[in-house]
Amino acid sequence: MAKVALHRVVVTGLGAISPLALNFEESWEALLAGACGVGVVTKVEGIGRFSCRVAAEVKGFDPTDYLDAKVVRRNDPFTHFAVAAARMALEDGAVDLDSCDRQRVGVLIGSGVGGLQTIEIQSKVLHGEGPRRVSPFTIPALIPDMAGGIVAIELGVRGPNFAAVSACTTGAHAIGEAYHFLRLGKADLIFAGGTEGGINAFGFAAFCAMRAMSTAFNGDPSRASRPFDGRRDGFVMGEGAGVLVLETVENALARGARIYCELVAYGAGCDASHITAPDLSGGSLAAVLRSALKEAEIAPEEVDYVNAHGTSTPYNDLCETNAYKLAFGEHAKKLSISSIKGATGHMLGAAGAFEAAVCAKAIVTGKIPPTINYEYPDPACDLDYTVNGMKEKKVRVALSDNLGFGGHNVALIFREFVP
């Protein structure tokens, strides 16, 4: 059997909608400046009834800037965000789709929870007005794969298209699966990432019931998300989308693309221990980190920056710290680590994709965004979390890891591109 030739995969376009700004470049500048996108919830009526009253909402977004008004009405906010981020990635990557074989251009965009707003609205219609008044677009609007479906329809691309659905690892899984398609030569270019638009009463009530969100800073929202800090008490729900243009290096060079970096590894695994709590030993995540390092043929001491999942929950941040010590050994103390969730909140299924874009930008700029709201050291979290101020540092290799409900663990490794 002939050996399959593997292709190198590069990042050539970045697009995002975030709680910090309505595009990636402004979001990036806000991150470096230590800005915070967390505030009092405005999208949930009667928020005073809820134990958590803060969120990282997308502000001032008009979906009709990217979609026809009729398409907007028929789809959920998570799809609106995805289309906007994909269009921005298309523009940032200077991709001329008319010059592409559209059968070889794919879309792998996932959502962790899908159309929660649609579920909430149509449930009210069902119980208030009866089954005949429920919209015929309900199912298409709420299923998580529709974001990628609408992006493909809007862009007219017919390559691989499906949705990763793995809670908070969704965006990272989508990028990893796109990497596999491109490595195997089954596509030339893929729009990959994650999207989420679940800040509404239904979603908020469900997360509050889990007691997973921060409640100690309702009166001081900008301090609520505090990764690795000793007073962290839960995550802050966020929303938005991140989409990367990934393509084979041959395709990128042939069209003269600007290349941010190379994606060199994708590791994935599972704790297999609990539906929501991570493996506190860090052993399961460490195994995924080691797997990614082995695939990339990169020694632990070659990694310059880790963009941590860093959700600001007591268990997650301890789990990650332990995993870094296990996977990197003594080098863990020399790593520059940061979590941007103090600024963006937890964008759920979009988090991994947005954070992958941050890694790409760190490589080309030599700037590491800070972990904000770090005020009270936790003796159990004792690594360099790049706290409360941007760091300038040459970044040749950046790693992003994400954890998700269900025990999912993912690691992506990006490296400075060398032709």
CSV table of C-alpha atoms in Angstrom, one decimal:
chain,number,residue,atom,x,y,z
A,1,MET,CA,0.0,0.0,0.0
A,2,ALA,CA,1.4,3.4,-1.0
A,3,LYS,CA,2.2,5.7,1.9
A,4,VAL,CA,-0.1,8.8,2.1
A,5,ALA,CA,1.8,12.1,1.7
A,6,LEU,CA,1.0,14.4,4.5
A,7,HIS,CA,0.6,18.1,3.9
A,8,ARG,CA,1.7,21.0,6.1
A,9,VAL,CA,-1.1,23.2,7.4
A,10,VAL,CA,-0.9,26.9,7.9
A,11,VAL,CA,-3.1,29.7,9.3
A,12,THR,CA,-3.8,32.5,6.9
A,13,GLY,CA,-6.9,34.3,8.1
A,14,LEU,CA,-8.4,35.3,11.5
A,15,GLY,CA,-12.0,36.4,12.2
A,16,ALA,CA,-13.8,37.0,15.4
A,17,ILE,CA,-16.7,38.5,17.3
A,18,SER,CA,-16.0,38.8,21.0
A,19,PRO,CA,-17.2,40.6,24.2
A,20,LEU,CA,-14.3,42.9,23.7
A,21,ALA,CA,-14.9,44.1,20.1
A,22,LEU,CA,-16.7,43.3,16.9
A,23,ASN,CA,-13.6,42.1,15.1
A,24,PHE,CA,-10.4,40.2,15.9
A,25,GLU,CA,-7.9,43.0,15.6
A,26,GLU,CA,-9.7,45.3,18.0
A,27,SER,CA,-10.3,42.4,20.3
A,28,TRP,CA,-6.5,41.6,20.3
A,29,GLU,CA,-5.6,45.2,21.1
A,30,ALA,CA,-8.1,45.2,23.9
A,31,LEU,CA,-6.6,42.0,25.3
A,32,LEU,CA,-3.1,43.5,25.3
A,33,ALA,CA,-4.4,46.7,27.0
A,34,GLY,CA,-5.9,44.6,29.8
A,35,ALA,CA,-9.5,45.5,29.0
A,36,CYS,CA,-12.4,43.6,30.3
A,37,GLY,CA,-15.6,42.6,28.4
A,38,VAL,CA,-17.5,41.4,31.5
A,39,GLY,CA,-20.5,43.5,32.8
A,40,VAL,CA,-23.9,43.3,34.3
A,41,VAL,CA,-26.2,41.0,32.2
A,42,THR,CA,-28.5,42.9,29.9
A,43,LYS,CA,-29.9,40.0,27.7
A,44,VAL,CA,-31.7,38.2,30.5
A,45,GLU,CA,-35.0,39.7,31.7
A,46,GLY,CA,-35.3,39.8,35.5
A,47,ILE,CA,-31.6,39.0,36.1
A,48,GLY,CA,-32.0,39.8,39.8
A,49,ARG,CA,-33.7,36.4,40.2
A,50,PHE,CA,-30.5,34.6,39.3
A,51,SER,CA,-27.6,33.8,41.5
A,52,CYS,CA,-25.1,35.0,38.9
A,53,ARG,CA,-25.8,38.4,37.4
A,54,VAL,CA,-22.7,39.0,35.3
A,55,ALA,CA,-21.7,37.9,31.8
A,56,ALA,CA,-19.4,38.8,28.9
A,57,GLU,CA,-21.9,39.8,26.2
A,58,VAL,CA,-21.3,40.8,22.6
A,59,LYS,CA,-22.2,44.5,22.4
A,60,GLY,CA,-23.5,46.5,19.4
A,61,PHE,CA,-23.6,43.7,16.9
A,62,ASP,CA,-25.9,44.0,14.0
A,63,PRO,CA,-26.3,40.7,12.1
A,64,THR,CA,-27.8,42.4,9.1
A,65,ASP,CA,-24.3,43.8,8.4
A,66,TYR,CA,-23.4,40.2,7.3
A,67,LEU,CA,-26.7,38.5,6.4
A,68,ASP,CA,-29.9,39.3,4.7
A,69,ALA,CA,-32.7,40.3,7.2
A,70,LYS,CA,-34.8,37.2,6.2
A,71,VAL,CA,-31.8,34.9,6.9
A,72,VAL,CA,-31.3,36.6,10.2
A,73,ARG,CA,-34.9,36.1,11.3
A,74,ARG,CA,-34.6,32.4,10.5
A,75,ASN,CA,-31.4,31.7,12.4
A,76,ASP,CA,-30.1,31.9,16.0
A,77,PRO,CA,-27.5,34.3,17.3
A,78,PHE,CA,-24.8,31.6,17.3
A,79,THR,CA,-25.2,31.3,13.5
A,80,HIS,CA,-25.1,35.1,13.1
A,81,PHE,CA,-21.8,35.3,15.0
A,82,ALA,CA,-20.3,32.4,12.9
A,83,VAL,CA,-21.2,34.0,9.6
A,84,ALA,CA,-19.7,37.4,10.7
A,85,ALA,CA,-16.5,35.7,11.9
A,86,ALA,CA,-16.2,33.6,8.8
A,87,ARG,CA,-16.6,36.6,6.5
A,88,MET,CA,-14.0,38.5,8.5
A,89,ALA,CA,-11.6,35.5,8.3
A,90,LEU,CA,-12.2,35.4,4.5
A,91,GLU,CA,-11.3,39.1,4.2
A,92,ASP,CA,-8.3,38.9,6.5
A,93,GLY,CA,-7.0,35.9,4.6
A,94,ALA,CA,-7.5,37.7,1.2
A,95,VAL,CA,-9.2,34.5,-0.1
A,96,ASP,CA,-10.6,34.8,-3.6
A,97,LEU,CA,-13.2,32.1,-3.6
A,98,ASP,CA,-13.8,32.5,-7.4
A,99,SER,CA,-10.2,31.3,-7.9
A,100,CYS,CA,-10.7,28.3,-5.6
A,101,ASP,CA,-12.1,24.8,-6.4
A,102,ARG,CA,-15.1,25.3,-4.2
A,103,GLN,CA,-15.5,21.5,-3.8
A,104,ARG,CA,-12.2,21.6,-1.9
A,105,VAL,CA,-13.1,24.5,0.4
A,106,GLY,CA,-14.7,23.3,3.7
A,107,VAL,CA,-16.4,24.6,6.8
A,108,LEU,CA,-15.9,23.0,10.2
A,109,ILE,CA,-17.6,25.3,12.7
A,110,GLY,CA,-19.1,23.9,15.9
A,111,SER,CA,-21.2,25.2,18.8
A,112,GLY,CA,-21.2,23.8,22.3
A,113,VAL,CA,-24.9,24.4,23.1
A,114,GLY,CA,-26.4,25.5,19.8
A,115,GLY,CA,-29.6,27.6,19.6
A,116,LEU,CA,-30.5,28.2,23.2
A,117,GLN,CA,-32.3,31.4,22.3
A,118,THR,CA,-34.4,29.6,19.7
A,119,ILE,CA,-35.3,26.9,22.2
A,120,GLU,CA,-36.4,29.5,24.8
A,121,ILE,CA,-38.5,31.6,22.4
A,122,GLN,CA,-40.2,28.6,20.7
A,123,SER,CA,-40.9,26.9,24.0
A,124,LYS,CA,-42.8,30.0,25.1
A,125,VAL,CA,-44.7,30.0,21.8
A,126,LEU,CA,-45.6,26.3,22.3
A,127,HIS,CA,-47.0,26.8,25.8
A,128,GLY,CA,-48.5,30.2,25.2
A,129,GLU,CA,-50.0,29.9,21.7
A,130,GLY,CA,-50.0,26.2,20.9
A,131,PRO,CA,-48.1,23.8,18.6
A,132,ARG,CA,-49.3,25.3,15.4
A,133,ARG,CA,-47.6,28.6,16.1
A,134,VAL,CA,-44.2,27.1,16.6
A,135,SER,CA,-41.9,28.2,13.8
A,136,PRO,CA,-41.1,25.7,11.0
A,137,PHE,CA,-37.5,27.0,11.2
A,138,THR,CA,-37.1,25.9,14.9
A,139,ILE,CA,-35.1,22.8,14.3
A,140,PRO,CA,-32.8,24.2,11.6
A,141,ALA,CA,-32.2,27.2,13.8
A,142,LEU,CA,-31.3,25.3,17.0
A,143,ILE,CA,-29.1,22.4,15.7
A,144,PRO,CA,-25.4,23.1,16.2
A,145,ASP,CA,-24.4,22.2,12.7
A,146,MET,CA,-26.4,25.0,11.2
A,147,ALA,CA,-23.7,27.7,11.7
A,148,GLY,CA,-21.4,25.8,9.4
A,149,GLY,CA,-24.3,25.1,7.0
A,150,ILE,CA,-25.3,28.7,6.7
A,151,VAL,CA,-21.6,29.8,6.3
A,152,ALA,CA,-21.2,27.3,3.4
A,153,ILE,CA,-24.4,28.6,1.8
A,154,GLU,CA,-23.4,32.2,2.1
A,155,LEU,CA,-19.9,31.6,0.8
A,156,GLY,CA,-20.9,29.0,-1.8
A,157,VAL,CA,-18.3,26.4,-0.7
A,158,ARG,CA,-19.0,22.6,-1.0
A,159,GLY,CA,-16.1,20.9,0.7
A,160,PRO,CA,-16.1,19.0,4.0
A,161,ASN,CA,-18.7,20.4,6.4
A,162,PHE,CA,-19.8,19.3,9.8
A,163,ALA,CA,-20.0,20.5,13.4
A,164,ALA,CA,-17.9,19.4,16.3
A,165,VAL,CA,-20.0,19.5,19.5
A,166,SER,CA,-17.9,18.9,22.6
A,167,ALA,CA,-18.9,21.6,25.0
A,168,CYS,CA,-16.0,24.0,25.7
A,169,THR,CA,-13.5,22.0,23.5
A,170,THR,CA,-15.7,22.5,20.5
A,171,GLY,CA,-13.7,25.2,18.7
A,172,ALA,CA,-10.4,23.4,19.3
A,173,HIS,CA,-11.9,20.1,18.1
A,174,ALA,CA,-13.2,21.8,15.0
A,175,ILE,CA,-9.7,23.2,14.2
A,176,GLY,CA,-8.1,19.9,14.9
A,177,GLU,CA,-10.4,17.9,12.6
A,178,ALA,CA,-9.9,20.5,9.9
A,179,TYR,CA,-6.2,20.0,10.3
A,180,HIS,CA,-6.7,16.3,9.7
A,181,PHE,CA,-8.6,16.8,6.5
A,182,LEU,CA,-5.9,19.2,5.2
A,183,ARG,CA,-3.0,17.0,6.3
A,184,LEU,CA,-4.5,14.1,4.3
A,185,GLY,CA,-5.1,16.2,1.2
A,186,LYS,CA,-8.9,15.9,1.3
A,187,ALA,CA,-9.3,19.7,1.1
A,188,ASP,CA,-7.3,22.8,0.1
A,189,LEU,CA,-8.7,25.3,2.5
A,190,ILE,CA,-11.1,25.1,5.5
A,191,PHE,CA,-12.9,27.8,7.6
A,192,ALA,CA,-12.6,26.3,11.1
A,193,GLY,CA,-13.7,27.4,14.5
A,194,GLY,CA,-16.5,27.7,17.0
A,195,THR,CA,-19.4,29.9,17.9
A,196,GLU,CA,-21.8,30.5,20.8
A,197,GLY,CA,-24.8,32.8,21.5
A,198,GLY,CA,-26.4,31.3,24.6
A,199,ILE,CA,-26.8,34.2,26.9
A,200,ASN,CA,-30.5,34.1,27.6
A,201,ALA,CA,-32.7,33.2,30.5
A,202,PHE,CA,-32.9,29.5,29.7
A,203,GLY,CA,-29.1,29.1,29.3
A,204,PHE,CA,-28.4,31.3,32.3
A,205,ALA,CA,-30.8,29.4,34.6
A,206,ALA,CA,-29.3,26.1,33.6
A,207,PHE,CA,-25.7,27.1,34.3
A,208,CYS,CA,-26.8,28.8,37.5
A,209,ALA,CA,-28.4,25.5,38.6
A,210,MET,CA,-25.1,23.8,38.1
A,211,ARG,CA,-23.5,26.3,40.5
A,212,ALA,CA,-20.6,26.6,38.0
A,213,MET,CA,-20.7,30.4,37.5
A,214,SER,CA,-19.2,33.2,39.6
A,215,THR,CA,-21.6,34.7,42.2
A,216,ALA,CA,-19.1,36.6,44.4
A,217,PHE,CA,-18.6,39.6,42.2
A,218,ASN,CA,-22.2,40.5,41.1
A,219,GLY,CA,-21.6,44.0,42.4
A,220,ASP,CA,-18.2,44.3,40.7
A,221,PRO,CA,-18.6,42.5,37.3
A,222,SER,CA,-15.2,43.4,35.8
A,223,ARG,CA,-13.5,41.4,38.6
A,224,ALA,CA,-15.6,38.3,38.4
A,225,SER,CA,-13.5,36.2,36.0
A,226,ARG,CA,-10.1,35.8,37.6
A,227,PRO,CA,-8.2,32.8,36.3
A,228,PHE,CA,-5.7,31.1,38.7
A,229,ASP,CA,-6.5,33.7,41.4
A,230,GLY,CA,-7.0,32.5,44.9
A,231,ARG,CA,-10.5,34.1,45.1
A,232,ARG,CA,-11.8,32.6,41.9
A,233,ASP,CA,-15.3,31.2,42.4
A,234,GLY,CA,-16.7,30.2,39.0
A,235,PHE,CA,-16.7,31.0,35.3
A,236,VAL,CA,-18.4,34.0,33.6
A,237,MET,CA,-20.5,33.1,30.7
A,238,GLY,CA,-19.5,34.6,27.4
A,239,GLU,CA,-20.5,34.6,23.7
A,240,GLY,CA,-19.1,35.2,20.3
A,241,ALA,CA,-17.2,33.4,17.6
A,242,GLY,CA,-13.8,32.6,16.3
A,243,VAL,CA,-13.0,31.3,12.8
A,244,LEU,CA,-9.6,30.6,11.3
A,245,VAL,CA,-8.7,30.1,7.7
A,246,LEU,CA,-6.6,26.9,7.5
A,247,GLU,CA,-5.0,25.7,4.3
A,248,THR,CA,-2.3,23.4,3.0
A,249,VAL,CA,1.0,25.2,2.6
A,250,GLU,CA,1.0,24.5,-1.1
A,251,ASN,CA,-2.3,26.2,-1.5
A,252,ALA,CA,-1.3,29.2,0.6
A,253,LEU,CA,2.0,29.7,-1.3
A,254,ALA,CA,0.4,29.3,-4.7
A,255,ARG,CA,-2.0,32.1,-4.0
A,256,GLY,CA,0.6,34.3,-2.3
A,257,ALA,CA,-1.2,34.3,1.1
A,258,ARG,CA,0.1,36.0,4.2
A,259,ILE,CA,0.9,33.2,6.7
A,260,TYR,CA,0.5,33.7,10.4
A,261,CYS,CA,1.9,30.4,11.6
A,262,GLU,CA,1.9,26.7,11.1
A,263,LEU,CA,-0.5,24.3,12.9
A,264,VAL,CA,1.7,21.3,13.7
A,265,ALA,CA,-0.2,19.1,16.2
A,266,TYR,CA,-3.6,18.2,17.5
A,267,GLY,CA,-4.0,16.1,20.6
A,268,ALA,CA,-7.4,14.9,21.9
A,269,GLY,CA,-8.4,12.6,24.8
A,270,CYS,CA,-10.9,12.2,27.7
A,271,ASP,CA,-10.8,12.0,31.5
A,272,ALA,CA,-13.5,9.3,31.5
A,273,SER,CA,-14.2,10.2,35.2
A,274,HIS,CA,-17.0,12.9,35.6
A,275,ILE,CA,-19.6,14.7,33.6
A,276,THR,CA,-18.4,18.2,34.6
A,277,ALA,CA,-15.4,18.1,36.9
A,278,PRO,CA,-11.9,17.7,35.4
A,279,ASP,CA,-9.4,15.2,36.6
A,280,LEU,CA,-7.7,17.2,39.3
A,281,SER,CA,-4.5,15.3,39.1
A,282,GLY,CA,-4.0,16.7,35.6
A,283,GLY,CA,-3.0,13.3,34.4
A,284,SER,CA,-5.5,13.0,31.6
A,285,LEU,CA,-4.8,16.5,30.2
A,286,ALA,CA,-1.0,15.9,30.6
A,287,ALA,CA,-1.3,12.8,28.4
A,288,VAL,CA,-3.0,14.9,25.7
A,289,LEU,CA,-0.3,17.6,25.9
A,290,ARG,CA,2.4,14.9,25.6
A,291,SER,CA,0.7,13.4,22.6
A,292,ALA,CA,0.5,16.7,20.8
A,293,LEU,CA,4.2,17.4,21.6
A,294,LYS,CA,5.2,14.0,20.2
A,295,GLU,CA,3.2,14.5,17.0
A,296,ALA,CA,4.8,17.9,16.5
A,297,GLU,CA,8.2,16.5,17.3
A,298,ILE,CA,8.7,19.4,19.7
A,299,ALA,CA,10.5,19.0,23.0
A,300,PRO,CA,8.7,20.4,26.1
A,301,GLU,CA,11.4,23.1,26.6
A,302,GLU,CA,10.8,24.4,23.0
A,303,VAL,CA,7.3,25.7,24.0
A,304,ASP,CA,7.3,29.4,24.6
A,305,TYR,CA,3.7,30.2,25.4
A,306,VAL,CA,0.7,28.3,26.6
A,307,ASN,CA,-2.8,29.8,26.2
A,308,ALA,CA,-4.6,28.1,29.1
A,309,HIS,CA,-8.2,27.2,29.2
A,310,GLY,CA,-8.2,29.0,32.6
A,311,THR,CA,-11.9,29.2,33.3
A,312,SER,CA,-11.6,30.8,36.8
A,313,THR,CA,-13.2,27.8,38.4
A,314,PRO,CA,-11.4,26.2,41.4
A,315,TYR,CA,-11.1,22.8,39.8
A,316,ASN,CA,-10.2,23.7,36.2
A,317,ASP,CA,-7.3,26.0,37.1
A,318,LEU,CA,-5.8,23.6,39.5
A,319,CYS,CA,-6.2,20.7,37.0
A,320,GLU,CA,-4.3,22.7,34.3
A,321,THR,CA,-1.5,23.7,36.6
A,322,ASN,CA,-1.0,20.1,37.6
A,323,ALA,CA,-1.1,19.0,34.0
A,324,TYR,CA,1.6,21.5,32.9
A,325,LYS,CA,3.9,20.3,35.7
A,326,LEU,CA,3.4,16.7,34.6
A,327,ALA,CA,3.8,17.4,30.9
A,328,PHE,CA,6.6,20.0,30.9
A,329,GLY,CA,8.5,19.0,34.0
A,330,GLU,CA,10.9,21.7,35.2
A,331,HIS,CA,10.2,23.7,32.1
A,332,ALA,CA,6.7,24.4,33.4
A,333,LYS,CA,8.2,27.0,35.7
A,334,LYS,CA,9.7,28.8,32.7
A,335,LEU,CA,6.6,28.7,30.5
A,336,SER,CA,4.7,31.9,29.8
A,337,ILE,CA,1.1,31.0,30.5
A,338,SER,CA,-2.0,33.2,30.3
A,339,SER,CA,-5.7,32.8,30.3
A,340,ILE,CA,-7.7,35.5,28.4
A,341,LYS,CA,-11.0,34.5,30.1
A,342,GLY,CA,-10.6,37.3,32.6
A,343,ALA,CA,-11.2,39.6,29.7
A,344,THR,CA,-13.6,37.6,27.5
A,345,GLY,CA,-15.4,35.5,30.0
A,346,HIS,CA,-15.9,31.9,28.9
A,347,MET,CA,-17.1,31.9,25.3
A,348,LEU,CA,-17.9,28.1,25.6
A,349,GLY,CA,-17.8,26.5,22.2
A,350,ALA,CA,-16.2,29.5,20.7
A,351,ALA,CA,-13.4,29.7,23.3
A,352,GLY,CA,-10.9,27.3,21.7
A,353,ALA,CA,-11.1,28.9,18.3
A,354,PHE,CA,-10.7,32.5,19.6
A,355,GLU,CA,-7.8,31.3,21.8
A,356,ALA,CA,-6.2,29.6,18.8
A,357,ALA,CA,-6.3,32.9,17.0
A,358,VAL,CA,-4.6,34.5,20.0
A,359,CYS,CA,-1.8,32.0,19.7
A,360,ALA,CA,-1.3,32.8,16.1
A,361,LYS,CA,-1.2,36.5,16.8
A,362,ALA,CA,1.3,36.0,19.7
A,363,ILE,CA,3.6,34.2,17.3
A,364,VAL,CA,3.6,37.0,14.7
A,365,THR,CA,3.7,39.9,17.2
A,366,GLY,CA,5.9,38.6,20.0
A,367,LYS,CA,3.3,39.8,22.5
A,368,ILE,CA,1.6,37.7,25.1
A,369,PRO,CA,-1.8,39.0,26.5
A,370,PRO,CA,-2.2,39.1,30.3
A,371,THR,CA,-4.2,37.2,32.8
A,372,ILE,CA,-6.2,40.0,34.3
A,373,ASN,CA,-7.8,40.1,37.8
A,374,TYR,CA,-5.0,38.1,39.3
A,375,GLU,CA,-4.8,39.6,42.9
A,376,TYR,CA,-4.5,36.8,45.4
A,377,PRO,CA,-2.0,34.1,44.7
A,378,ASP,CA,-3.1,30.5,45.1
A,379,PRO,CA,-0.3,28.4,46.6
A,380,ALA,CA,-1.6,25.4,44.5
A,381,CYS,CA,-1.3,27.5,41.3
A,382,ASP,CA,2.3,28.6,41.3
A,383,LEU,CA,3.4,29.0,37.7
A,384,ASP,CA,4.0,32.1,35.6
A,385,TYR,CA,0.5,33.2,34.5
A,386,THR,CA,1.6,36.5,32.9
A,387,VAL,CA,-0.5,38.5,35.3
A,388,ASN,CA,-2.0,41.9,34.9
A,389,GLY,CA,0.2,43.1,32.1
A,390,MET,CA,1.1,42.2,28.5
A,391,LYS,CA,4.6,40.6,28.0
A,392,GLU,CA,6.8,41.0,25.0
A,393,LYS,CA,8.6,37.8,24.2
A,394,LYS,CA,9.7,35.9,21.1
A,395,VAL,CA,7.2,33.2,20.6
A,396,ARG,CA,8.2,30.4,18.2
A,397,VAL,CA,5.9,27.7,19.6
A,398,ALA,CA,2.5,28.3,21.2
A,399,LEU,CA,0.2,25.7,22.7
A,400,SER,CA,-3.5,26.1,23.4
A,401,ASP,CA,-5.4,23.6,25.5
A,402,ASN,CA,-9.1,23.3,26.2
A,403,LEU,CA,-11.3,21.2,28.6
A,404,GLY,CA,-15.0,20.5,28.2
A,405,PHE,CA,-17.9,19.0,30.1
A,406,GLY,CA,-17.9,15.3,29.4
A,407,GLY,CA,-14.2,15.1,30.3
A,408,HIS,CA,-12.9,16.2,26.9
A,409,ASN,CA,-9.3,17.5,26.5
A,410,VAL,CA,-7.8,19.1,23.4
A,411,ALA,CA,-4.4,20.6,22.6
A,412,LEU,CA,-3.3,22.5,19.5
A,413,ILE,CA,0.3,23.4,18.8
A,414,PHE,CA,1.2,26.3,16.6
A,415,ARG,CA,4.8,27.1,15.4
A,416,GLU,CA,6.4,30.0,13.6
A,417,PHE,CA,6.2,29.3,9.9
A,418,VAL,CA,9.5,28.5,8.1
A,419,PRO,CA,9.1,27.8,4.4
